Amino acid sequence: MRLLPLFLAPTLVLSAGALRKPRRGGPVRSAREAKRIAEQDTGGRAVHVRSVPLNGASGGWEVDVHMAHEARGWRCVIDADTHMVHTKTRIENPPLPRR
């Protein structure tokens, strides 16, 4: 019975590590990565992205997101240091690029 906690300890440690989402180190460096973050947060399709100065040395990315079946889209500012959406503002739905 004394050995039971020793067998369960590695299982608990491994399962706790699986809950965390892995993230690449360093700032967001590419427009493609900024688009992916904005699309995951809003559920739309990123159509335009540009680099903007934001609270620090790394800056951030401004991404316009088209929302299908909605009248309005989103303009997201992605913080390059934290890999998260800093602000999210409703805008007129930007048009999808022509293929």
C-alpha atoms as a PDB file:
ATOM      1  CA  MET A   1       0.000   0.000   0.000  1.00  0.00           C
ATOM      2  CA  ARG A   2       2.869   2.379   0.603  1.00  0.00           C
ATOM      3  CA  LEU A   3       4.044   1.996  -3.006  1.00  0.00           C
ATOM      4  CA  LEU A   4       0.704   3.054  -4.520  1.00  0.00           C
ATOM      5  CA  PRO A   5       1.362   6.835  -4.202  1.00  0.00           C
ATOM      6  CA  LEU A   6       4.775   6.344  -5.815  1.00  0.00           C
ATOM      7  CA  PHE A   7       3.155   4.785  -8.881  1.00  0.00           C
ATOM      8  CA  LEU A   8       0.489   7.492  -9.168  1.00  0.00           C
ATOM      9  CA  ALA A   9       2.843  10.490  -8.872  1.00  0.00           C
ATOM     10  CA  PRO A  10       4.372  10.212 -12.393  1.00  0.00           C
ATOM     11  CA  THR A  11       0.904   9.759 -13.899  1.00  0.00           C
ATOM     12  CA  LEU A  12      -0.366  12.946 -12.265  1.00  0.00           C
ATOM     13  CA  VAL A  13       2.662  14.931 -13.372  1.00  0.00           C
ATOM     14  CA  LEU A  14       2.383  13.747 -16.980  1.00  0.00           C
ATOM     15  CA  SER A  15      -1.347  14.436 -17.185  1.00  0.00           C
ATOM     16  CA  ALA A  16      -0.941  17.959 -15.765  1.00  0.00           C
ATOM     17  CA  GLY A  17       1.674  18.760 -18.430  1.00  0.00           C
ATOM     18  CA  ALA A  18      -0.660  17.644 -21.219  1.00  0.00           C
ATOM     19  CA  LEU A  19      -3.255  20.276 -20.262  1.00  0.00           C
ATOM     20  CA  ARG A  20      -1.009  23.209 -21.121  1.00  0.00           C
ATOM     21  CA  LYS A  21      -1.017  24.429 -24.708  1.00  0.00           C
ATOM     22  CA  PRO A  22       2.503  24.413 -26.175  1.00  0.00           C
ATOM     23  CA  ARG A  23       3.723  27.776 -27.453  1.00  0.00           C
ATOM     24  CA  ARG A  24       6.756  28.693 -29.459  1.00  0.00           C
ATOM     25  CA  GLY A  25       9.212  30.948 -27.720  1.00  0.00           C
ATOM     26  CA  GLY A  26       9.855  34.521 -28.752  1.00  0.00           C
ATOM     27  CA  PRO A  27       7.641  37.156 -30.328  1.00  0.00           C
ATOM     28  CA  VAL A  28       5.216  36.740 -33.210  1.00  0.00           C
ATOM     29  CA  ARG A  29       7.483  37.381 -36.204  1.00  0.00           C
ATOM     30  CA  SER A  30       5.344  36.568 -39.236  1.00  0.00           C
ATOM     31  CA  ALA A  31       2.066  37.854 -40.637  1.00  0.00           C
ATOM     32  CA  ARG A  32       0.942  34.250 -41.155  1.00  0.00           C
ATOM     33  CA  GLU A  33       1.252  33.523 -37.426  1.00  0.00           C
ATOM     34  CA  ALA A  34      -0.637  36.732 -36.525  1.00  0.00           C
ATOM     35  CA  LYS A  35      -3.435  35.774 -38.948  1.00  0.00           C
ATOM     36  CA  ARG A  36      -3.691  32.318 -37.381  1.00  0.00           C
ATOM     37  CA  ILE A  37      -4.039  33.793 -33.878  1.00  0.00           C
ATOM     38  CA  ALA A  38      -6.770  36.238 -35.011  1.00  0.00           C
ATOM     39  CA  GLU A  39      -8.680  33.521 -36.886  1.00  0.00           C
ATOM     40  CA  GLN A  40      -8.644  31.225 -33.843  1.00  0.00           C
ATOM     41  CA  ASP A  41      -9.924  34.004 -31.589  1.00  0.00           C
ATOM     42  CA  THR A  42     -12.745  35.245 -33.845  1.00  0.00           C
ATOM     43  CA  GLY A  43     -13.708  32.241 -35.949  1.00  0.00           C
ATOM     44  CA  GLY A  44     -13.465  34.257 -39.170  1.00  0.00           C
ATOM     45  CA  ARG A  45     -10.975  34.555 -42.012  1.00  0.00           C
ATOM     46  CA  ALA A  46      -8.048  37.001 -41.800  1.00  0.00           C
ATOM     47  CA  VAL A  47      -7.806  39.101 -44.964  1.00  0.00           C
ATOM     48  CA  HIS A  48      -5.370  41.915 -44.183  1.00  0.00           C
ATOM     49  CA  VAL A  49      -2.466  42.217 -41.757  1.00  0.00           C
ATOM     50  CA  ARG A  50       0.094  44.896 -40.978  1.00  0.00           C
ATOM     51  CA  SER A  51       2.747  45.517 -38.354  1.00  0.00           C
ATOM     52  CA  VAL A  52       1.972  48.238 -35.774  1.00  0.00           C
ATOM     53  CA  PRO A  53       3.898  49.771 -32.869  1.00  0.00           C
ATOM     54  CA  LEU A  54       2.559  48.479 -29.554  1.00  0.00           C
ATOM     55  CA  ASN A  55       3.662  48.878 -25.918  1.00  0.00           C
ATOM     56  CA  GLY A  56       7.213  47.661 -26.201  1.00  0.00           C
ATOM     57  CA  ALA A  57      10.126  46.723 -28.348  1.00  0.00           C
ATOM     58  CA  SER A  58       8.436  43.874 -30.251  1.00  0.00           C
ATOM     59  CA  GLY A  59       5.298  45.759 -31.234  1.00  0.00           C
ATOM     60  CA  GLY A  60       2.265  43.952 -32.607  1.00  0.00           C
ATOM     61  CA  TRP A  61       0.131  43.094 -35.610  1.00  0.00           C
ATOM     62  CA  GLU A  62      -3.191  44.580 -36.759  1.00  0.00           C
ATOM     63  CA  VAL A  63      -5.370  41.978 -38.488  1.00  0.00           C
ATOM     64  CA  ASP A  64      -8.693  42.576 -40.304  1.00  0.00           C
ATOM     65  CA  VAL A  65     -10.961  39.527 -40.120  1.00  0.00           C
ATOM     66  CA  HIS A  66     -13.869  38.801 -42.496  1.00  0.00           C
ATOM     67  CA  MET A  67     -16.841  37.137 -40.819  1.00  0.00           C
ATOM     68  CA  ALA A  68     -18.939  35.021 -43.181  1.00  0.00           C
ATOM     69  CA  HIS A  69     -22.723  35.410 -42.844  1.00  0.00           C
ATOM     70  CA  GLU A  70     -22.340  38.544 -40.685  1.00  0.00           C
ATOM     71  CA  ALA A  71     -22.593  42.248 -41.485  1.00  0.00           C
ATOM     72  CA  ARG A  72     -19.548  43.235 -39.459  1.00  0.00           C
ATOM     73  CA  GLY A  73     -16.022  41.902 -39.124  1.00  0.00           C
ATOM     74  CA  TRP A  74     -13.233  42.354 -36.571  1.00  0.00           C
ATOM     75  CA  ARG A  75      -9.998  44.330 -36.357  1.00  0.00           C
ATOM     76  CA  CYS A  76      -7.714  42.547 -33.907  1.00  0.00           C
ATOM     77  CA  VAL A  77      -4.443  43.839 -32.510  1.00  0.00           C
ATOM     78  CA  ILE A  78      -2.149  40.935 -31.655  1.00  0.00           C
ATOM     79  CA  ASP A  79       0.529  41.534 -29.018  1.00  0.00           C
ATOM     80  CA  ALA A  80       3.743  40.075 -30.430  1.00  0.00           C
ATOM     81  CA  ASP A  81       5.165  39.304 -26.975  1.00  0.00           C
ATOM     82  CA  THR A  82       2.216  37.436 -25.454  1.00  0.00           C
ATOM     83  CA  HIS A  83       0.824  35.808 -28.650  1.00  0.00           C
ATOM     84  CA  MET A  84      -2.656  36.983 -27.623  1.00  0.00           C
ATOM     85  CA  VAL A  85      -5.310  39.391 -28.900  1.00  0.00           C
ATOM     86  CA  HIS A  86      -4.641  42.765 -27.256  1.00  0.00           C
ATOM     87  CA  THR A  87      -7.790  44.523 -28.535  1.00  0.00           C
ATOM     88  CA  LYS A  88     -10.710  43.488 -30.717  1.00  0.00           C
ATOM     89  CA  THR A  89     -12.893  46.102 -32.466  1.00  0.00           C
ATOM     90  CA  ARG A  90     -15.941  45.670 -34.711  1.00  0.00           C
ATOM     91  CA  ILE A  91     -15.528  47.121 -38.230  1.00  0.00           C
ATOM     92  CA  GLU A  92     -17.367  46.962 -41.544  1.00  0.00           C
ATOM     93  CA  ASN A  93     -16.889  43.473 -42.936  1.00  0.00           C
ATOM     94  CA  PRO A  94     -13.756  43.606 -45.110  1.00  0.00           C
ATOM     95  CA  PRO A  95     -14.146  42.004 -48.544  1.00  0.00           C
ATOM     96  CA  LEU A  96     -12.552  38.645 -49.209  1.00  0.00           C
ATOM     97  CA  PRO A  97      -9.632  38.754 -51.643  1.00  0.00           C
ATOM     98  CA  ARG A  98     -10.457  37.584 -55.165  1.00  0.00           C
ATOM     99  CA  ARG A  99      -8.885  34.370 -56.307  1.00  0.00           C
END
